[in-house]
């Protein structure tokens, strides 16, 4: 079964309510029609109700089996205004600003997630990553014990170590440019928690570097070692090791030579890159040179899932992110 088939099958088991703040965007509407057809989630769309229903009908969706919310209407916005003010008053937000902000579809969608009216949100076909992230950070906030929102790419690789096709988590690939040791540990925690839900297996975490277990020294090597120690305190139940070069993390033969006492070397499935340059460059090289599939960036670390789409995303990709969002809702 491919990764795409697996996430669809698992999402279908317990369909979640997912809000689409860009409810009148054509690729999103096609994806919603497919989500309805396959029973993958219960979509809630934001937009002008009559226009959204008619557009959904014209792409083969079921306009009757659908909730549409007009974010421009101020009817019933009290709970959203209060929820936003509770989170932002200390940062200087006034009631008038909150009343205005809840009419922004990204904020309304994220507030619906925060108030647990829906299980997650999917947006970004037209809005920027920064705007989607900001709504999630301000309205939903981070998970218990996690201070940063970051991202992972789920790389679907060929058989490279005798275990068939694999899914590897590459983190961070899109959000935090130059993380401190503490932030790197929090990125790793967000990624490993998300992996349990998205892939459904146990994370094995490698902190990557140009050094393996003291083979070289440098500022970034020290940072990676510190991050590993912080991570171990944060997530004692998750196997993690480093600092590792990538081959030590992934290939047992190399790990036996370079890190013989490690329970992680050779078996890692979560690769934590020292910074965003490394993570972003690595995922694109693996995608282009090794022909791996790249699903993401999937946003991690939020209390409840608010996912971002690439602005080039087609309907199939939007369906994938919808299934992943549903799985991240737990
Ligand atoms: N996790 C948690 N909280 C955060 C994060 C984060 N990653 N970033 C900012 N915050 C918080 C801050 O602590 C601050 O909180 P406060 O208001 O309660 O004090 C608040 O958000 C605002 O902080 P700013 O630094 O002003 O951040 P801003 O709102 O301008 O932007 C954002 C935050 C959206 C995450 C921004 O850093 C961003 O756009 N990141 C990059 C995303 C991106 O564009 N990636 C694409 C490039 S890479 C690629 O495409 C592959």
Tab-separated table of C-alpha atoms and ligand atoms in Angstrom:
chain	number	residue	atom	x	y	z
A	1	UNK	CA	0.000	0.000	0.000
A	2	UNK	CA	1.403	3.447	-0.877
A	3	UNK	CA	1.664	6.222	1.739
A	4	UNK	CA	-1.197	8.034	0.016
A	5	UNK	CA	-3.422	4.936	0.157
A	6	UNK	CA	-2.458	4.300	3.787
A	7	UNK	CA	-3.321	7.801	5.050
A	8	UNK	CA	-6.622	7.722	3.143
A	9	UNK	CA	-7.538	4.345	4.561
A	10	UNK	CA	-6.730	5.451	8.130
A	11	UNK	CA	-8.494	8.828	7.784
A	12	UNK	CA	-11.640	7.139	6.449
A	13	UNK	CA	-11.938	4.955	9.555
A	14	UNK	CA	-12.985	7.877	11.740
A	15	UNK	CA	-13.846	10.894	9.570
A	16	UNK	CA	-12.866	14.178	11.259
A	17	UNK	CA	-14.398	17.621	10.857
A	18	UNK	CA	-11.927	19.709	8.881
A	19	UNK	CA	-12.406	23.415	8.103
A	20	UNK	CA	-11.227	24.901	4.808
A	21	UNK	CA	-10.866	28.685	5.260
A	22	UNK	CA	-10.289	29.120	1.504
A	23	UNK	CA	-13.702	27.622	0.794
A	24	UNK	CA	-14.215	29.327	-2.567
A	25	UNK	CA	-10.820	28.444	-4.060
A	26	UNK	CA	-11.228	26.134	-7.107
A	27	UNK	CA	-8.499	23.520	-6.284
A	28	UNK	CA	-9.751	23.352	-2.711
A	29	UNK	CA	-13.333	22.809	-3.932
A	30	UNK	CA	-12.207	19.941	-6.181
A	31	UNK	CA	-10.359	18.409	-3.224
A	32	UNK	CA	-13.426	18.810	-0.997
A	33	UNK	CA	-15.587	17.036	-3.612
A	34	UNK	CA	-13.089	14.143	-3.565
A	35	UNK	CA	-12.986	14.124	0.252
A	36	UNK	CA	-16.792	13.859	0.266
A	37	UNK	CA	-16.856	11.186	-2.446
A	38	UNK	CA	-14.364	8.980	-0.570
A	39	UNK	CA	-15.735	9.770	2.918
A	40	UNK	CA	-12.304	10.892	4.171
A	41	UNK	CA	-13.491	13.778	6.395
A	42	UNK	CA	-16.500	16.001	7.110
A	43	UNK	CA	-15.595	19.281	5.409
A	44	UNK	CA	-16.689	22.686	6.725
A	45	UNK	CA	-16.125	25.505	4.233
A	46	UNK	CA	-15.717	29.210	4.891
A	47	UNK	CA	-17.084	31.584	2.275
A	48	UNK	CA	-20.293	33.122	0.975
A	49	UNK	CA	-22.684	30.158	1.396
A	50	UNK	CA	-24.650	30.328	-1.872
A	51	UNK	CA	-21.571	30.873	-4.032
A	52	UNK	CA	-19.618	28.099	-2.258
A	53	UNK	CA	-22.458	25.567	-2.569
A	54	UNK	CA	-22.984	26.312	-6.231
A	55	UNK	CA	-19.236	26.119	-6.996
A	56	UNK	CA	-18.969	22.811	-5.118
A	57	UNK	CA	-21.924	21.386	-7.061
A	58	UNK	CA	-20.289	22.359	-10.337
A	59	UNK	CA	-17.156	20.298	-9.536
A	60	UNK	CA	-19.158	17.202	-8.593
A	61	UNK	CA	-19.380	17.733	-4.809
A	62	UNK	CA	-22.460	17.398	-2.614
A	63	UNK	CA	-23.575	20.917	-1.634
A	64	UNK	CA	-26.314	19.621	0.659
A	65	UNK	CA	-24.111	17.460	2.829
A	66	UNK	CA	-21.914	20.377	3.737
A	67	UNK	CA	-21.636	23.093	6.369
A	68	UNK	CA	-20.706	26.520	4.992
A	69	UNK	CA	-19.915	29.428	7.317
A	70	UNK	CA	-19.761	33.035	6.149
A	71	UNK	CA	-16.760	34.538	7.949
A	72	UNK	CA	-17.815	38.042	6.914
A	73	UNK	CA	-21.005	37.878	8.992
A	74	UNK	CA	-20.800	39.100	12.575
A	75	UNK	CA	-23.699	36.865	13.647
A	76	UNK	CA	-22.646	34.588	16.505
A	77	UNK	CA	-19.034	35.786	16.624
A	78	UNK	CA	-19.024	36.440	20.402
A	79	UNK	CA	-17.230	33.183	21.381
A	80	UNK	CA	-14.544	33.717	18.730
A	81	UNK	CA	-13.941	37.317	19.811
A	82	UNK	CA	-13.665	36.216	23.445
A	83	UNK	CA	-11.321	33.324	22.610
A	84	UNK	CA	-9.052	35.580	20.566
A	85	UNK	CA	-9.047	38.298	23.222
A	86	UNK	CA	-8.207	35.749	25.922
A	87	UNK	CA	-5.095	34.817	23.953
A	88	UNK	CA	-4.068	38.250	22.646
A	89	UNK	CA	-5.259	40.863	25.190
A	90	UNK	CA	-1.948	40.758	27.032
A	91	UNK	CA	-0.234	41.525	23.714
A	92	UNK	CA	-2.350	44.653	23.327
A	93	UNK	CA	-5.246	43.460	21.163
A	94	UNK	CA	-8.424	45.497	21.695
A	95	UNK	CA	-12.002	44.221	21.425
A	96	UNK	CA	-12.516	46.239	18.223
A	97	UNK	CA	-9.404	44.653	16.698
A	98	UNK	CA	-10.544	41.186	17.730
A	99	UNK	CA	-14.010	41.765	16.174
A	100	UNK	CA	-12.315	42.711	12.927
A	101	UNK	CA	-9.788	39.875	13.035
A	102	UNK	CA	-12.400	37.097	13.467
A	103	UNK	CA	-13.749	38.014	10.025
A	104	UNK	CA	-10.433	36.986	8.470
A	105	UNK	CA	-11.100	33.416	7.212
A	106	UNK	CA	-7.693	32.128	8.386
A	107	UNK	CA	-8.312	33.420	11.904
A	108	UNK	CA	-11.931	32.235	11.925
A	109	UNK	CA	-10.841	28.753	10.833
A	110	UNK	CA	-8.075	28.627	13.457
A	111	UNK	CA	-10.498	29.843	16.147
A	112	UNK	CA	-12.952	27.087	15.185
A	113	UNK	CA	-10.064	24.667	15.721
A	114	UNK	CA	-9.173	26.310	19.054
A	115	UNK	CA	-12.784	26.082	20.277
A	116	UNK	CA	-12.898	22.420	19.189
A	117	UNK	CA	-15.798	23.000	16.810
A	118	UNK	CA	-13.682	21.269	14.175
A	119	UNK	CA	-10.738	18.893	14.456
A	120	UNK	CA	-8.320	20.772	12.210
A	121	UNK	CA	-7.902	23.264	9.390
A	122	UNK	CA	-6.317	23.212	5.928
A	123	UNK	CA	-5.412	26.444	4.088
A	124	UNK	CA	-2.620	27.964	2.039
A	125	UNK	CA	-3.656	27.364	-1.584
A	126	UNK	CA	-3.816	31.164	-1.882
A	127	UNK	CA	-2.571	32.519	1.465
A	128	UNK	CA	1.137	32.597	2.389
A	129	UNK	CA	2.749	30.126	4.783
A	130	UNK	CA	3.456	32.995	7.172
A	131	UNK	CA	-0.215	34.030	7.304
A	132	UNK	CA	-1.433	30.441	7.831
A	133	UNK	CA	1.155	29.869	10.587
A	134	UNK	CA	0.406	33.175	12.305
A	135	UNK	CA	-3.311	32.323	12.571
A	136	UNK	CA	-2.475	28.920	14.097
A	137	UNK	CA	0.118	30.319	16.502
A	138	UNK	CA	-2.101	33.188	17.699
A	139	UNK	CA	-5.422	31.318	17.918
A	140	UNK	CA	-4.498	27.721	18.788
A	141	UNK	CA	-1.032	27.944	20.372
A	142	UNK	CA	1.546	25.262	20.970
A	143	UNK	CA	1.217	21.801	22.484
A	144	UNK	CA	1.965	21.062	26.107
A	145	UNK	CA	5.737	21.202	26.594
A	146	UNK	CA	6.487	22.509	23.093
A	147	UNK	CA	7.491	26.123	22.516
A	148	UNK	CA	7.827	26.302	18.748
A	149	UNK	CA	5.732	25.605	15.725
A	150	UNK	CA	7.834	24.032	12.982
A	151	UNK	CA	7.410	21.611	10.095
A	152	UNK	CA	8.339	18.265	8.595
A	153	UNK	CA	8.487	16.768	5.157
A	154	UNK	CA	7.425	13.124	4.980
A	155	UNK	CA	9.790	11.617	2.423
A	156	UNK	CA	8.579	8.475	0.675
A	157	UNK	CA	11.810	6.663	-0.232
A	158	UNK	CA	12.688	3.603	-2.289
A	159	UNK	CA	14.006	0.528	-0.488
A	160	UNK	CA	17.487	1.612	0.671
A	161	UNK	CA	18.103	-0.702	3.655
A	162	UNK	CA	16.222	-3.892	2.857
A	163	UNK	CA	12.914	-2.863	4.488
A	164	UNK	CA	10.963	-1.906	1.360
A	165	UNK	CA	9.607	1.592	0.702
A	166	UNK	CA	9.955	3.798	3.794
A	167	UNK	CA	8.617	7.073	5.132
A	168	UNK	CA	11.301	9.302	6.657
A	169	UNK	CA	10.550	12.480	8.580
A	170	UNK	CA	12.834	15.409	7.614
A	171	UNK	CA	12.626	18.323	10.053
A	172	UNK	CA	12.572	21.355	9.989
A	173	UNK	CA	12.151	22.054	6.291
A	174	UNK	CA	10.175	25.298	6.169
A	175	UNK	CA	9.764	27.401	9.312
A	176	UNK	CA	12.687	28.078	11.723
A	177	UNK	CA	15.799	29.368	9.902
A	178	UNK	CA	18.496	29.210	12.563
A	179	UNK	CA	17.266	27.372	15.669
A	180	UNK	CA	19.044	27.487	19.033
A	181	UNK	CA	19.770	24.151	20.744
A	182	UNK	CA	16.546	24.491	22.725
A	183	UNK	CA	14.473	25.275	19.650
A	184	UNK	CA	16.065	22.367	17.772
A	185	UNK	CA	15.003	20.026	20.588
A	186	UNK	CA	11.459	21.414	20.387
A	187	UNK	CA	11.418	20.953	16.593
A	188	UNK	CA	12.434	17.306	17.129
A	189	UNK	CA	9.722	16.815	19.756
A	190	UNK	CA	7.072	18.302	17.464
A	191	UNK	CA	8.228	16.059	14.615
A	192	UNK	CA	8.345	12.854	16.621
A	193	UNK	CA	4.913	13.437	18.177
A	194	UNK	CA	3.445	14.218	14.760
A	195	UNK	CA	5.032	11.129	13.221
A	196	UNK	CA	3.278	8.829	15.701
A	197	UNK	CA	-0.049	10.184	14.441
A	198	UNK	CA	0.701	10.662	10.744
A	199	UNK	CA	2.697	7.509	9.989
A	200	UNK	CA	1.375	5.531	12.946
A	201	UNK	CA	4.728	4.003	13.950
A	202	UNK	CA	7.322	4.709	16.659
A	203	UNK	CA	9.757	7.562	16.031
A	204	UNK	CA	13.503	6.840	16.158
A	205	UNK	CA	15.219	10.223	16.213
A	206	UNK	CA	18.667	11.126	14.861
A	207	UNK	CA	20.181	14.590	15.358
A	208	UNK	CA	22.254	15.165	12.229
A	209	UNK	CA	25.581	16.915	11.826
A	210	UNK	CA	28.807	16.739	9.834
A	211	UNK	CA	30.252	14.950	12.862
A	212	UNK	CA	29.516	11.474	14.263
A	213	UNK	CA	29.943	11.093	18.019
A	214	UNK	CA	32.868	13.470	18.390
A	215	UNK	CA	34.606	12.790	15.055
A	216	UNK	CA	34.730	16.574	14.527
A	217	UNK	CA	34.167	19.725	16.575
A	218	UNK	CA	32.494	23.033	15.834
A	219	UNK	CA	29.823	25.463	16.985
A	220	UNK	CA	26.986	23.666	15.238
A	221	UNK	CA	28.195	20.282	16.511
A	222	UNK	CA	28.029	21.587	20.076
A	223	UNK	CA	24.538	22.938	19.404
A	224	UNK	CA	23.329	19.580	18.087
A	225	UNK	CA	24.733	17.751	21.145
A	226	UNK	CA	22.981	20.200	23.473
A	227	UNK	CA	19.740	19.800	21.544
A	228	UNK	CA	19.919	16.015	21.946
A	229	UNK	CA	20.318	16.334	25.724
A	230	UNK	CA	17.352	18.713	25.970
A	231	UNK	CA	15.256	16.400	23.779
A	232	UNK	CA	16.062	13.368	25.943
A	233	UNK	CA	14.812	15.243	29.015
A	234	UNK	CA	11.677	16.357	27.188
A	235	UNK	CA	10.759	13.041	25.565
A	236	UNK	CA	12.360	10.256	27.622
A	237	UNK	CA	10.206	7.589	25.967
A	238	UNK	CA	11.454	8.322	22.461
A	239	UNK	CA	14.771	6.797	21.338
A	240	UNK	CA	17.129	9.539	20.147
A	241	UNK	CA	20.840	9.800	19.484
A	242	UNK	CA	23.504	11.926	17.826
A	243	UNK	CA	25.379	13.757	16.768
A	244	UNK	CA	25.308	11.620	13.635
A	245	UNK	CA	26.262	12.003	10.014
A	246	UNK	CA	23.344	10.965	7.822
A	247	UNK	CA	24.795	7.576	6.845
A	248	UNK	CA	25.321	6.616	10.493
A	249	UNK	CA	21.686	7.498	11.169
A	250	UNK	CA	20.325	5.419	8.311
A	251	UNK	CA	22.639	2.506	7.512
A	252	UNK	CA	23.353	-0.223	10.075
A	253	UNK	CA	26.680	-1.228	8.551
A	254	UNK	CA	27.978	2.345	8.978
A	255	UNK	CA	26.432	2.689	12.437
A	256	UNK	CA	28.147	-0.525	13.607
A	257	UNK	CA	31.514	1.041	12.755
A	258	UNK	CA	30.951	4.650	13.795
A	259	UNK	CA	28.461	4.387	16.659
A	260	UNK	CA	28.543	0.745	17.776
A	261	UNK	CA	26.732	1.327	21.077
A	262	UNK	CA	23.840	3.303	19.667
A	263	UNK	CA	20.309	1.926	19.642
A	264	UNK	CA	19.348	4.540	17.049
A	265	UNK	CA	22.181	4.401	14.506
A	266	UNK	CA	21.089	2.633	11.334
A	267	UNK	CA	17.427	2.658	12.375
A	268	UNK	CA	16.480	6.344	12.400
A	269	UNK	CA	13.204	7.415	10.799
A	270	UNK	CA	13.151	11.047	12.045
A	271	UNK	CA	16.094	13.115	10.763
A	272	UNK	CA	16.592	16.377	12.643
A	273	UNK	CA	18.664	18.807	10.570
A	274	UNK	CA	20.812	21.397	12.364
A	275	UNK	CA	19.160	24.316	10.584
A	276	UNK	CA	16.665	25.223	7.877
A	277	UNK	CA	19.325	25.480	5.152
A	278	UNK	CA	20.314	21.847	5.714
A	279	UNK	CA	16.730	20.551	6.051
A	280	UNK	CA	15.355	22.391	3.044
A	281	UNK	CA	18.329	21.580	0.794
A	282	UNK	CA	18.283	17.905	1.847
A	283	UNK	CA	14.594	17.358	1.149
A	284	UNK	CA	14.844	18.913	-2.303
A	285	UNK	CA	17.949	16.869	-3.204
A	286	UNK	CA	16.393	13.619	-2.019
A	287	UNK	CA	13.243	14.441	-3.960
A	288	UNK	CA	15.055	15.370	-7.186
A	289	UNK	CA	18.064	13.023	-7.213
A	290	UNK	CA	16.672	9.968	-5.448
A	291	UNK	CA	13.135	10.281	-6.815
A	292	UNK	CA	11.549	10.280	-3.350
A	293	UNK	CA	8.044	11.637	-2.830
A	294	UNK	CA	7.907	14.710	-0.560
A	295	UNK	CA	4.714	15.357	1.392
A	296	UNK	CA	4.710	18.641	3.268
A	297	UNK	CA	5.618	20.922	4.844
A	298	UNK	CA	3.324	19.530	7.541
A	299	UNK	CA	2.978	21.966	10.440
A	300	UNK	CA	3.804	20.474	13.854
A	301	UNK	CA	3.854	21.647	17.448
A	302	UNK	CA	0.381	23.231	17.499
A	303	UNK	CA	-2.087	22.105	20.181
A	304	UNK	CA	-4.483	21.080	17.429
A	305	UNK	CA	-3.616	20.806	13.717
A	306	UNK	CA	-3.731	23.778	11.324
A	307	UNK	CA	-1.965	22.765	8.138
A	308	UNK	CA	-0.505	24.806	5.342
A	309	UNK	CA	-0.620	24.036	1.612
A	310	UNK	CA	1.979	24.928	-0.937
A	311	UNK	CA	0.513	27.607	-3.198
A	312	UNK	CA	1.042	25.292	-6.167
A	313	UNK	CA	-0.882	22.446	-4.496
A	314	UNK	CA	-3.268	20.531	-6.742
A	315	UNK	CA	-6.482	18.821	-5.553
A	316	UNK	CA	-4.736	15.453	-4.877
A	317	UNK	CA	-2.163	17.133	-2.645
A	318	UNK	CA	-4.910	19.007	-0.802
A	319	UNK	CA	-6.692	15.675	-0.188
A	320	UNK	CA	-3.390	14.268	1.194
A	321	UNK	CA	-2.959	17.196	3.595
A	322	UNK	CA	-6.622	16.866	4.632
A	323	UNK	CA	-6.067	13.206	5.567
A	324	UNK	CA	-2.849	14.060	7.437
A	325	UNK	CA	-4.640	16.855	9.323
A	326	UNK	CA	-7.385	14.412	10.300
A	327	UNK	CA	-4.793	11.905	11.545
A	328	UNK	CA	-2.966	14.625	13.516
A	329	UNK	CA	-6.212	15.331	15.361
A	330	UNK	CA	-5.574	11.960	17.025
B	1	LIG	N1	6.447	28.978	16.950
B	1	LIG	C1	5.755	29.489	17.975
B	1	LIG	N2	5.560	30.815	18.157
B	1	LIG	C2	6.087	31.638	17.237
B	1	LIG	C3	6.814	31.184	16.123
B	1	LIG	C4	6.992	29.771	16.003
B	1	LIG	N3	7.654	29.231	14.980
B	1	LIG	N4	7.207	32.236	15.383
B	1	LIG	C5	6.732	33.325	16.003
B	1	LIG	N5	6.067	32.970	17.112
B	1	LIG	C6	5.374	33.837	18.056
B	1	LIG	C7	6.296	34.806	18.704
B	1	LIG	O1	6.825	34.223	19.880
B	1	LIG	C8	5.376	35.945	18.992
B	1	LIG	O2	4.567	35.613	20.112
B	1	LIG	P1	3.863	36.757	20.976
B	1	LIG	O3	3.173	37.702	20.029
B	1	LIG	O4	2.906	35.982	21.815
B	1	LIG	O5	4.988	37.405	21.689
B	1	LIG	C9	4.450	35.967	17.794
B	1	LIG	O6	4.473	34.633	17.269
B	1	LIG	C10	4.847	36.946	16.736
B	1	LIG	O7	6.235	36.799	16.478
B	1	LIG	P2	6.986	37.442	15.249
B	1	LIG	O8	8.432	37.147	15.346
B	1	LIG	O9	6.535	38.866	15.094
B	1	LIG	O10	6.485	36.539	14.096
B	1	LIG	P3	5.512	36.834	12.907
B	1	LIG	O11	4.092	36.846	13.357
B	1	LIG	O12	5.977	37.963	12.086
B	1	LIG	O13	5.780	35.505	12.036
B	1	LIG	C11	5.883	33.279	11.405
B	1	LIG	C12	5.788	34.218	12.580
B	1	LIG	C13	4.664	33.416	10.558
B	1	LIG	C14	5.988	31.838	11.901
B	1	LIG	C15	7.153	33.641	10.591
B	1	LIG	O14	8.272	33.367	11.350
B	1	LIG	C16	7.272	32.985	9.271
B	1	LIG	O15	6.667	33.424	8.317
B	1	LIG	N6	8.108	31.946	9.202
B	1	LIG	C17	8.579	31.357	7.999
B	1	LIG	C18	7.531	30.662	7.237
B	1	LIG	C19	7.840	30.727	5.793
B	1	LIG	O16	7.499	31.650	5.087
B	1	LIG	N7	8.460	29.688	5.296
B	1	LIG	C20	8.655	29.575	3.932
B	1	LIG	C21	10.098	29.658	3.604
B	1	LIG	S1	10.842	28.114	3.518
B	1	LIG	C22	10.028	27.198	2.387
B	1	LIG	O17	9.141	27.607	1.751
B	1	LIG	C23	10.397	25.824	2.195
